[in-house]
Amino acid sequence: MSEFGFGGDVVTGRTVRVTVPVAAFNDLDAIQRVQRDVLGQLGCEACCSGWDIRFELARQFVVDEQLTVRALGPLVR
Amino acid sequence: MNLPDLGVGLIHQPGLEPLLEAGHDLLDVVEVEPQTFWSRTDSGYRQRTETMALLERMPQRKLVHGVGFPVGGTHPPDPAALGPFADTIRRLSAPWCSEHLSFNRVDDGGRELSTLFLLPPVQSPASAELAAANIRAVQRLLPVPFAFETGVNYVRPQAGELSDGAFFARVAERANCGILLDLHNLWCNERNGRQPVLDVLAELPLDRVWEVHLAGGQELDGYWLDAHSGPVPEALMDLAAEVVPALPAVRALIFEMVPEQLTSGRVALPELLTQLERMREIWALRARDVRPAAAPGRPAAPPGTIELPGPGEWEIALAGAAAGREMPGDLAGTLRADPGVGVIRRVVDQVRAGRVVDGLRYTYRLVVLTRGEERFLELLDSFRRATGPELLSADEVAAFGAYLLEHAPDVPHLADTVALELAALRARADGTDQTVRVGVDPLALLAALGAGRPPPPLAPGDYRTVIQPS
């Protein structure tokens, strides 16, 4: 089991069976501390008739190879 | 209508738990938006059982507020959605429920299209009759009384339309239903050039107002948006203090905010707690013998000399204009030229951007880190122009994944990353293991992207990856 909660083991010569708990798709994110449920990923968005900030939040957590958070230009697109 | 007095409450969305916990003593009621935790199955919709269990454990009373079958359009509410909606009402013992006086689907040559936004109906007598018929049909299928929400409307009033207040009043009386008075919506409408809030109230049957919504907003392109983006503006809170005591049948005062504002730290918890205290003060202003505020005589119905479009014609034209489609006709031209429709277009685009990065966050990072953000934005723009929005997020995310595979084959590890993320969404939706074969070590790929780094060189292999729901 890795530090991210993954597990893997060799099943056949070149095939590897890997187990990934679905929560890891949220939890392994070492930079973005926002813990979210699946709201919006599956069902209808809640009735928000205003500005959706999920894209802005996603843009804030991209870092370069030196682990520096990169400014990505104007937020509104 | 003999409804229980519930008090001050908060909309429930995952991510608002810290406010629910810290504000425990300030909250009498939690309002649930059930469609936000549904996923679609072959036969209808599936509720997340863990979310329902969490809601059932909360000590507060519950209300159920629909966000998926608005009652203001030519598409009647989907019976497949009303079943689980009614089930949620029963399980949570909600004393009444509500939905929006809007439309969110249109017919496009026999194909149903989602607008991804609750759009306003044309405010004509025919449209009011249509909405009232929808509500009467819904009421027959639901176990508790129904109220419609007074909607935000960024579109300019059309010549010959009923006023906002007259339209709401006509629907409520024809449907014999309640009104969820969303004061922030009406405040947005007033700030954006529509009927002033107090004039709307003067036309409403106030004894039908069972519930009030409050929220915060923000500006975009000179418009005040119903963004649910933070605390209630002070001026609106003052207005609520004036209005709520004059509502003889109001039973709940609910605050709405999107959870991302709290989880991202943009809005601080103490500020929200102070606001809940203020809402309780306003709630305490109600007097049991209060009568509706003296209202001027209700205006006569408009003369009807100006011919308005039919509800269906209006829906096609507004949905098309909001999607940026070129359509023939004077109405389409009028709506296309309306800056408020332009605002809707920008908001819808942003919701679609939010959906795809929410559902495909690693894919987003992969494209940005390996090909640059400009490339991602070009792909996103072309996707939005080539396809209409889907009603459900998962469908839109899958469509964007497929679009990327076709239009960005040069992005390294794209197929594997998309496959892993879509499998994760299916695992969440179905609650079952999902197996996907990928060509590189998924652990190394996801770990790098999770840390915000480009993937390192990865040796090819055959990795049978099982995504487990958790």
Coordinates of C-alpha atoms in Angstrom, one line a residue:
Chain A
M1 CA 0.0 0.0 0.0
S2 CA 1.5 3.3 -1.0
E3 CA 1.4 6.5 1.0
F4 CA -1.5 7.5 -1.2
G5 CA -3.6 4.5 -0.3
F6 CA -3.0 2.6 -3.5
G7 CA -2.1 -1.1 -3.6
G8 CA -0.6 -3.1 -6.4
D9 CA 0.6 -6.6 -7.0
V10 CA 1.8 -8.6 -10.0
V11 CA -0.8 -11.0 -11.3
T12 CA 0.8 -12.4 -14.4
G13 CA 4.1 -11.9 -16.2
R14 CA 3.4 -8.4 -17.5
T15 CA 0.0 -7.6 -16.1
V16 CA -0.2 -5.8 -12.9
R17 CA -3.4 -5.6 -10.9
V18 CA -3.7 -2.2 -9.1
T19 CA -6.3 -1.3 -6.6
V20 CA -7.3 2.3 -6.2
P21 CA -9.9 3.4 -3.7
V22 CA -12.1 6.0 -5.3
A23 CA -11.6 8.3 -2.4
A24 CA -7.9 8.6 -3.4
F25 CA -9.0 10.6 -6.4
N26 CA -9.8 13.3 -3.9
D27 CA -7.6 12.5 -1.0
L28 CA -4.2 12.0 -2.6
D29 CA -4.1 15.6 -3.7
A30 CA -1.2 16.9 -1.6
I31 CA -1.7 20.5 -2.5
Q32 CA -5.4 21.2 -2.8
R33 CA -6.7 21.0 0.8
V34 CA -10.3 21.4 -0.2
Q35 CA -12.1 18.3 0.7
R36 CA -15.2 17.9 -1.4
D37 CA -17.8 15.3 -1.8
V38 CA -19.1 14.4 -5.2
L39 CA -21.5 17.2 -5.5
G40 CA -21.6 18.4 -9.0
Q41 CA -19.6 15.4 -10.3
L42 CA -22.6 13.2 -10.7
G43 CA -25.9 14.9 -10.3
C44 CA -27.4 18.3 -11.0
E45 CA -25.6 21.3 -9.8
A46 CA -27.4 23.1 -7.0
C47 CA -29.4 26.0 -8.0
C48 CA -26.6 28.5 -8.3
S49 CA -27.4 31.1 -10.9
G50 CA -24.2 32.9 -10.4
W51 CA -20.5 32.5 -10.9
D52 CA -19.1 29.0 -10.6
I53 CA -15.7 29.1 -8.9
R54 CA -14.6 25.5 -9.4
F55 CA -12.5 26.3 -12.4
E56 CA -10.8 29.2 -10.6
L57 CA -10.0 26.8 -7.7
A58 CA -8.7 24.2 -10.0
R59 CA -6.3 26.7 -11.6
Q60 CA -4.8 27.7 -8.3
F61 CA -3.1 24.4 -7.6
V62 CA -1.0 23.8 -10.6
V63 CA 2.7 24.0 -9.8
D64 CA 5.8 23.7 -11.9
E65 CA 8.6 21.3 -11.7
Q66 CA 10.2 23.4 -9.0
L67 CA 7.0 23.0 -6.9
T68 CA 6.2 26.6 -7.3
V69 CA 2.6 27.5 -7.7
R70 CA 2.3 29.1 -11.1
A71 CA 0.2 32.1 -11.8
L72 CA -1.9 31.2 -14.8
G73 CA -3.2 34.6 -16.0
P74 CA -6.6 36.2 -15.7
L75 CA -9.1 34.0 -13.7
V76 CA -12.1 34.8 -15.7
R77 CA -12.4 33.2 -19.1
Chain B
M1 CA -52.4 26.0 5.3
N2 CA -51.4 24.6 8.6
L3 CA -47.7 24.2 8.4
P4 CA -45.3 23.9 11.3
D5 CA -43.1 26.8 12.3
L6 CA -39.5 25.7 11.5
G7 CA -37.3 28.8 12.0
V8 CA -33.9 29.7 10.7
G9 CA -32.0 27.3 8.5
L10 CA -29.2 26.5 6.0
I11 CA -29.2 24.9 2.7
H12 CA -27.4 21.5 2.9
Q13 CA -24.5 20.8 0.5
P14 CA -21.4 18.7 1.1
G15 CA -18.7 21.0 2.3
L16 CA -20.9 23.1 4.5
E17 CA -20.5 20.7 7.4
P18 CA -18.3 23.0 9.4
L19 CA -21.0 25.7 9.3
L20 CA -23.6 23.2 10.3
E21 CA -21.5 22.0 13.2
A22 CA -20.4 25.5 14.4
G23 CA -23.8 26.9 13.9
H24 CA -25.6 24.0 15.5
D25 CA -27.4 26.1 18.1
L26 CA -28.4 28.7 15.5
L27 CA -30.0 26.4 13.0
D28 CA -33.5 25.0 13.4
V29 CA -33.9 23.6 9.9
V30 CA -31.7 22.1 7.1
E31 CA -32.9 22.4 3.5
V32 CA -31.9 19.5 1.3
E33 CA -31.4 19.7 -2.4
P34 CA -31.8 16.0 -3.2
Q35 CA -30.9 16.0 -6.9
T36 CA -27.3 17.0 -6.0
F37 CA -26.6 13.6 -4.6
W38 CA -28.4 11.5 -7.3
S39 CA -26.9 9.6 -10.1
R40 CA -28.7 8.2 -13.0
T41 CA -29.4 4.5 -13.5
D42 CA -31.1 2.6 -16.3
S43 CA -34.4 2.8 -14.6
G44 CA -34.3 6.2 -13.0
Y45 CA -32.1 7.8 -10.3
R46 CA -30.1 6.4 -7.4
Q47 CA -29.6 8.3 -4.2
R48 CA -26.4 8.2 -2.3
T49 CA -27.4 6.2 0.7
E50 CA -24.6 7.6 2.9
T51 CA -25.8 11.1 2.2
M52 CA -29.3 10.2 3.1
A53 CA -28.2 8.5 6.3
L54 CA -26.2 11.6 7.2
L55 CA -29.2 13.8 6.7
E56 CA -31.5 11.5 8.7
R57 CA -29.1 11.7 11.6
M58 CA -29.1 15.5 11.7
P59 CA -31.2 16.7 14.6
Q60 CA -32.8 19.7 12.7
R61 CA -36.0 19.5 10.9
K62 CA -35.6 19.1 7.1
L63 CA -37.1 20.8 4.1
V64 CA -36.7 19.5 0.5
H65 CA -35.9 21.9 -2.3
G66 CA -35.8 20.6 -5.8
V67 CA -33.2 21.8 -8.3
G68 CA -33.9 19.4 -11.1
F69 CA -37.6 19.7 -12.3
P70 CA -38.5 23.3 -12.5
V71 CA -42.3 23.8 -13.1
G72 CA -42.3 26.9 -15.3
G73 CA -41.8 25.4 -18.7
T74 CA -43.4 23.3 -21.5
H75 CA -41.5 20.2 -20.3
P76 CA -43.5 18.8 -17.5
P77 CA -41.5 17.5 -14.5
D78 CA -40.0 14.0 -15.2
P79 CA -42.1 11.4 -13.3
A80 CA -38.9 9.3 -12.9
A81 CA -37.4 12.2 -10.8
L82 CA -40.6 12.8 -8.8
G83 CA -40.5 9.3 -7.3
P84 CA -37.2 9.6 -5.5
F85 CA -38.0 13.3 -4.7
A86 CA -41.1 12.1 -2.9
D87 CA -39.1 9.4 -1.2
T88 CA -36.7 11.9 0.1
I89 CA -39.6 14.0 1.5
R90 CA -41.0 11.0 3.3
R91 CA -37.7 9.8 4.7
L92 CA -36.8 13.3 6.0
S93 CA -40.4 14.1 7.2
A94 CA -40.3 17.4 5.4
P95 CA -43.5 19.3 6.0
W96 CA -43.4 21.0 2.5
C97 CA -41.2 21.1 -0.5
S98 CA -40.4 23.5 -3.3
E99 CA -39.0 23.9 -6.8
H100 CA -38.3 26.7 -9.2
L101 CA -40.6 28.6 -11.5
S102 CA -38.2 28.2 -14.4
F103 CA -37.4 25.9 -17.3
N104 CA -34.2 24.0 -17.9
R105 CA -34.9 21.8 -20.9
V106 CA -36.0 22.6 -24.5
D107 CA -37.0 20.6 -27.5
D108 CA -34.6 20.9 -30.4
G109 CA -36.2 19.2 -33.4
G110 CA -37.4 16.4 -31.2
R111 CA -34.2 16.1 -29.2
E112 CA -34.3 17.3 -25.6
L113 CA -31.6 19.8 -24.7
S114 CA -30.5 20.9 -21.3
T115 CA -30.0 24.7 -20.7
L116 CA -27.8 24.0 -17.6
F117 CA -29.4 27.1 -16.1
L118 CA -32.8 27.8 -14.7
L119 CA -34.2 30.1 -17.3
P120 CA -37.2 32.4 -16.8
P121 CA -40.4 31.7 -18.6
V122 CA -42.1 34.5 -20.6
Q123 CA -44.5 36.2 -18.2
S124 CA -47.7 35.9 -20.0
P125 CA -51.1 34.6 -18.9
A126 CA -50.6 31.5 -21.0
S127 CA -47.3 30.9 -19.4
A128 CA -48.9 31.3 -15.9
E129 CA -51.6 28.8 -16.8
L130 CA -48.9 26.3 -18.0
A131 CA -46.9 26.7 -14.8
A132 CA -50.0 26.3 -12.7
A133 CA -51.0 23.1 -14.6
N134 CA -47.5 21.7 -14.0
I135 CA -47.7 22.5 -10.3
R136 CA -51.1 20.9 -10.0
A137 CA -49.7 17.8 -11.6
V138 CA -46.7 17.7 -9.3
Q139 CA -48.9 18.3 -6.2
R140 CA -50.9 15.2 -7.1
L141 CA -47.7 13.1 -6.9
L142 CA -46.1 14.5 -3.8
P143 CA -47.0 13.8 -0.2
V144 CA -46.7 17.4 1.1
P145 CA -47.7 20.9 0.0
F146 CA -45.7 22.5 -2.8
A147 CA -44.3 26.0 -3.1
F148 CA -42.5 27.5 -6.1
E149 CA -39.5 29.7 -5.8
T150 CA -39.5 33.3 -7.2
G151 CA -36.6 33.2 -9.7
V152 CA -33.8 35.4 -10.6
N153 CA -34.2 36.9 -14.1
Y154 CA -31.4 38.5 -16.0
V155 CA -33.5 39.1 -19.1
R156 CA -35.0 42.5 -19.8
P157 CA -38.8 42.7 -19.3
Q158 CA -40.5 42.2 -22.7
A159 CA -43.2 44.7 -23.8
G160 CA -46.6 43.3 -22.8
E161 CA -45.4 40.9 -20.1
L162 CA -47.0 40.7 -16.7
S163 CA -45.0 42.3 -14.0
D164 CA -42.9 39.9 -11.9
G165 CA -45.2 40.2 -9.0
A166 CA -48.4 39.8 -11.0
F167 CA -46.9 36.7 -12.7
F168 CA -46.0 35.1 -9.4
A169 CA -49.4 35.9 -7.9
R170 CA -51.3 34.5 -10.9
V171 CA -49.3 31.2 -10.8
A172 CA -49.8 30.8 -7.1
E173 CA -53.5 31.5 -7.2
R174 CA -54.2 29.4 -10.2
A175 CA -52.1 26.5 -8.8
N176 CA -53.3 27.0 -5.2
C177 CA -49.8 26.6 -3.9
G178 CA -47.2 28.2 -1.7
I179 CA -44.5 30.7 -2.6
L180 CA -40.8 30.4 -1.7
L181 CA -39.9 34.1 -1.6
D182 CA -36.2 34.3 -2.6
L183 CA -35.4 37.8 -1.5
H184 CA -31.9 37.7 -3.0
N185 CA -33.4 36.7 -6.4
L186 CA -35.8 39.6 -6.3
W187 CA -33.0 41.9 -5.1
C188 CA -30.9 40.9 -8.1
N189 CA -33.8 41.5 -10.4
E190 CA -34.3 45.0 -9.0
R191 CA -30.6 45.8 -9.2
N192 CA -30.5 44.6 -12.8
G193 CA -33.4 46.7 -13.9
R194 CA -36.5 44.7 -13.2
Q195 CA -39.4 45.3 -10.8
P196 CA -38.4 46.7 -7.4
V197 CA -38.7 44.1 -4.5
L198 CA -41.3 46.1 -2.6
D199 CA -43.4 46.5 -5.7
V200 CA -43.3 42.7 -6.3
L201 CA -44.4 42.1 -2.7
A202 CA -47.2 44.5 -3.1
E203 CA -48.6 42.3 -5.8
L204 CA -48.1 39.0 -4.1
P205 CA -50.6 37.1 -2.0
L206 CA -48.4 37.2 1.1
D207 CA -50.4 34.6 3.0
R208 CA -49.0 32.1 0.5
V209 CA -45.4 32.9 1.4
W210 CA -44.2 29.9 3.5
E211 CA -40.5 30.3 3.2
V212 CA -37.8 33.0 2.5
H213 CA -34.4 32.5 1.0
L214 CA -31.4 34.8 1.6
A215 CA -28.1 34.7 -0.1
G216 CA -25.1 36.7 -1.2
G217 CA -24.0 37.6 -4.7
Q218 CA -21.4 39.3 -6.8
E219 CA -21.1 41.5 -9.9
L220 CA -20.3 40.4 -13.4
D221 CA -20.4 42.8 -16.4
G222 CA -22.5 45.3 -14.5
Y223 CA -25.1 42.7 -13.3
W224 CA -25.6 41.5 -9.8
L225 CA -25.4 37.7 -9.9
D226 CA -27.3 35.3 -7.7
A227 CA -24.0 33.6 -7.0
H228 CA -24.6 32.4 -3.4
S229 CA -21.1 33.5 -2.9
G230 CA -21.0 34.7 0.7
P231 CA -22.8 36.6 3.4
V232 CA -26.0 38.4 2.7
P233 CA -25.4 42.1 1.8
E234 CA -26.3 44.4 4.6
A235 CA -28.9 46.3 2.6
L236 CA -30.6 43.0 1.8
M237 CA -30.5 42.0 5.4
D238 CA -32.2 45.3 6.3
L239 CA -34.8 44.6 3.7
A240 CA -35.4 41.1 5.2
A241 CA -35.9 42.7 8.6
E242 CA -38.6 44.9 7.0
V243 CA -40.3 42.1 4.9
V244 CA -40.2 39.0 7.1
P245 CA -42.4 40.4 9.9
A246 CA -45.0 41.3 7.3
L247 CA -45.3 37.7 6.1
P248 CA -48.2 36.1 8.0
A249 CA -47.6 32.5 6.9
V250 CA -43.8 32.4 6.8
R251 CA -42.4 29.3 8.5
A252 CA -38.7 29.2 7.6
L253 CA -35.9 31.6 6.8
I254 CA -33.1 29.8 4.9
F255 CA -29.5 30.9 4.0
E256 CA -28.0 29.6 0.8
M257 CA -24.3 29.5 0.0
V258 CA -22.1 27.4 -2.3
P259 CA -19.7 25.3 -0.2
E260 CA -16.6 26.1 -2.2
Q261 CA -16.7 29.6 -0.7
L262 CA -16.2 28.1 2.7
T263 CA -13.9 25.2 1.9
S264 CA -11.6 27.5 -0.1
G265 CA -11.4 29.9 2.8
R266 CA -12.8 32.8 0.8
V267 CA -15.6 33.2 3.4
A268 CA -14.8 32.8 7.1
L269 CA -16.9 30.8 9.5
P270 CA -17.2 33.6 12.2
E271 CA -18.7 35.9 9.6
L272 CA -21.3 33.4 8.8
L273 CA -22.2 32.7 12.4
T274 CA -22.7 36.3 13.0
Q275 CA -25.0 36.4 10.1
L276 CA -27.1 33.4 11.4
E277 CA -27.5 35.3 14.6
R278 CA -28.8 38.3 12.7
M279 CA -31.2 36.0 10.9
R280 CA -32.5 34.8 14.2
E281 CA -33.0 38.4 15.3
I282 CA -35.1 39.0 12.2
W283 CA -37.0 35.8 12.8
A284 CA -37.9 36.9 16.3
L285 CA -39.4 40.1 14.9
R286 CA -42.4 38.2 13.6
A287 CA -45.6 38.9 15.5
R288 CA -48.3 36.2 15.5
D289 CA -51.0 38.7 14.8
V290 CA -49.1 40.4 12.0
R291 CA -51.1 41.2 8.8
P292 CA -49.7 41.7 5.4
A293 CA -48.2 45.1 4.9
A294 CA -50.6 47.5 3.5
A295 CA -50.3 47.1 -0.2
P296 CA -51.4 49.4 -2.9
G297 CA -54.3 48.0 -5.0
R298 CA -53.2 45.2 -7.2
P299 CA -52.7 46.5 -10.7
A300 CA -55.2 45.4 -13.3
A301 CA -54.1 42.7 -15.7
P302 CA -52.2 44.2 -18.7
P303 CA -54.4 45.1 -21.6
G304 CA -53.0 42.2 -23.7
T305 CA -52.7 44.3 -26.8
I306 CA -49.1 43.3 -27.3
E307 CA -48.8 39.8 -28.6
L308 CA -46.3 37.8 -26.6
P309 CA -44.5 34.6 -27.8
G310 CA -46.0 31.3 -26.7
P311 CA -44.1 29.5 -23.9
G312 CA -42.5 27.0 -26.3
E313 CA -41.4 29.7 -28.8
W314 CA -39.9 31.7 -25.9
E315 CA -38.0 28.7 -24.5
I316 CA -36.4 27.8 -27.8
A317 CA -35.4 31.4 -28.5
L318 CA -34.0 32.1 -25.0
A319 CA -32.2 28.8 -24.7
G320 CA -30.7 29.4 -28.1
A321 CA -29.6 32.9 -27.3
A322 CA -28.2 31.8 -24.0
A323 CA -26.2 29.1 -25.8
G324 CA -24.9 31.6 -28.3
R325 CA -26.7 29.9 -31.2
E326 CA -27.6 32.0 -34.3
M327 CA -31.3 31.7 -34.7
P328 CA -33.8 33.4 -37.1
G329 CA -36.6 35.7 -36.0
D330 CA -37.1 39.0 -34.2
L331 CA -37.4 37.4 -30.7
A332 CA -34.1 35.6 -31.1
G333 CA -32.5 38.8 -32.2
T334 CA -33.9 40.8 -29.3
L335 CA -32.7 38.2 -26.8
R336 CA -29.3 37.9 -28.4
A337 CA -28.9 41.6 -28.1
D338 CA -29.9 41.6 -24.4
P339 CA -26.8 42.0 -22.2
G340 CA -28.5 40.0 -19.5
V341 CA -28.6 37.0 -21.9
G342 CA -24.9 37.6 -22.5
V343 CA -24.4 37.3 -18.7
I344 CA -26.3 34.0 -18.7
R345 CA -24.1 32.8 -21.5
R346 CA -20.9 33.5 -19.5
V347 CA -22.3 32.0 -16.4
V348 CA -23.2 28.8 -18.2
D349 CA -19.8 28.6 -19.8
Q350 CA -18.2 28.9 -16.4
V351 CA -20.4 26.2 -14.9
R352 CA -19.4 23.9 -17.8
A353 CA -15.7 24.7 -17.1
G354 CA -16.3 24.0 -13.4
R355 CA -17.9 20.6 -14.2
V356 CA -15.1 19.3 -16.4
V357 CA -12.3 20.3 -14.0
D358 CA -14.3 19.0 -11.1
G359 CA -14.8 15.6 -12.8
L360 CA -11.5 15.4 -14.6
R361 CA -9.2 17.2 -12.3
Y362 CA -6.2 15.1 -13.1
T363 CA -6.8 15.3 -16.8
Y364 CA -7.0 19.0 -16.5
R365 CA -3.7 19.1 -14.8
L366 CA -2.2 16.7 -17.3
V367 CA -3.1 18.9 -20.3
V368 CA -2.0 22.1 -18.5
L369 CA 1.3 20.7 -17.3
T370 CA 2.2 19.1 -20.6
R371 CA 0.7 21.4 -23.2
G372 CA 0.0 24.6 -21.4
E373 CA -3.2 26.2 -20.1
E374 CA -3.9 28.1 -23.3
R375 CA -4.2 24.7 -25.1
F376 CA -6.6 23.5 -22.4
L377 CA -8.8 26.6 -22.8
E378 CA -8.8 26.3 -26.6
L379 CA -10.1 22.7 -26.2
L380 CA -12.6 23.7 -23.6
D381 CA -13.9 26.6 -25.8
S382 CA -14.2 24.4 -28.8
F383 CA -16.0 21.7 -26.8
R384 CA -18.5 24.2 -25.5
R385 CA -19.2 25.5 -28.9
A386 CA -19.5 22.1 -30.5
T387 CA -21.8 20.5 -27.9
G388 CA -24.7 21.7 -25.7
P389 CA -24.6 21.2 -22.0
E390 CA -25.8 18.0 -20.5
L391 CA -28.4 17.9 -17.7
L392 CA -26.2 15.7 -15.5
S393 CA -22.6 16.5 -14.7
A394 CA -21.4 13.0 -15.2
D395 CA -22.7 13.0 -18.8
E396 CA -20.9 16.2 -19.6
V397 CA -17.7 15.0 -18.0
A398 CA -17.8 11.9 -20.1
A399 CA -18.5 13.9 -23.2
F400 CA -15.5 16.2 -22.6
G401 CA -13.3 13.2 -22.0
A402 CA -14.3 11.7 -25.3
Y403 CA -13.8 15.1 -27.0
L404 CA -10.3 15.4 -25.6
L405 CA -9.4 11.9 -26.8
E406 CA -10.4 12.9 -30.3
H407 CA -9.0 16.4 -30.4
A408 CA -5.8 16.2 -28.3
P409 CA -4.2 12.9 -29.1
D410 CA -0.7 14.5 -28.6
V411 CA -1.2 14.9 -24.9
P412 CA 0.9 12.1 -23.2
H413 CA -1.0 9.6 -21.1
L414 CA -4.3 11.3 -21.9
A415 CA -6.2 8.1 -22.7
D416 CA -5.1 6.5 -19.4
T417 CA -5.8 9.5 -17.3
V418 CA -9.3 10.0 -18.8
A419 CA -10.0 6.3 -18.4
L420 CA -9.0 6.3 -14.8
E421 CA -11.1 9.3 -13.9
L422 CA -14.2 8.2 -15.7
A423 CA -13.9 4.8 -14.0
A424 CA -13.7 6.6 -10.7
L425 CA -16.9 8.5 -11.5
R426 CA -18.6 5.3 -12.5
A427 CA -17.5 3.7 -9.2
R428 CA -19.0 6.5 -7.3
A429 CA -22.2 6.5 -9.3
D430 CA -22.8 2.8 -9.2
G431 CA -21.2 1.9 -6.0
T432 CA -19.3 -1.0 -7.7
D433 CA -15.7 -1.9 -8.5
Q434 CA -14.7 -0.6 -11.9
T435 CA -11.8 -2.2 -13.8
V436 CA -9.8 -0.3 -16.4
R437 CA -6.7 -1.3 -18.3
V438 CA -4.0 1.4 -18.6
G439 CA -0.7 1.4 -20.3
V440 CA 1.5 2.9 -17.5
D441 CA 1.7 2.6 -13.8
P442 CA -1.4 4.4 -12.6
L443 CA 0.1 5.0 -9.2
A444 CA 3.0 7.0 -10.5
L445 CA 0.8 8.8 -13.0
L446 CA -1.8 9.9 -10.5
A447 CA 0.7 10.7 -7.7
A448 CA 2.5 13.1 -10.0
L449 CA -0.6 14.8 -11.2
G450 CA -2.0 14.9 -7.6
A451 CA 1.1 16.7 -6.5
G452 CA 0.7 19.2 -9.4
R453 CA 3.8 17.9 -11.4
P454 CA 4.1 16.6 -14.9
P455 CA 4.3 12.8 -15.0
P456 CA 7.8 11.5 -15.0
P457 CA 9.0 9.1 -17.7
L458 CA 6.8 6.0 -17.3
A459 CA 7.6 2.6 -18.7
P460 CA 4.8 1.0 -20.6
G461 CA 3.0 -2.0 -19.1
D462 CA -0.3 -3.7 -18.8
Y463 CA -2.0 -2.5 -15.6
R464 CA -5.4 -3.9 -14.8
T465 CA -6.7 -1.2 -12.4
V466 CA -9.6 -1.8 -10.1
I467 CA -11.3 1.4 -8.8
Q468 CA -13.1 0.6 -5.6
P469 CA -16.0 2.8 -4.3
S470 CA -15.3 4.0 -0.8

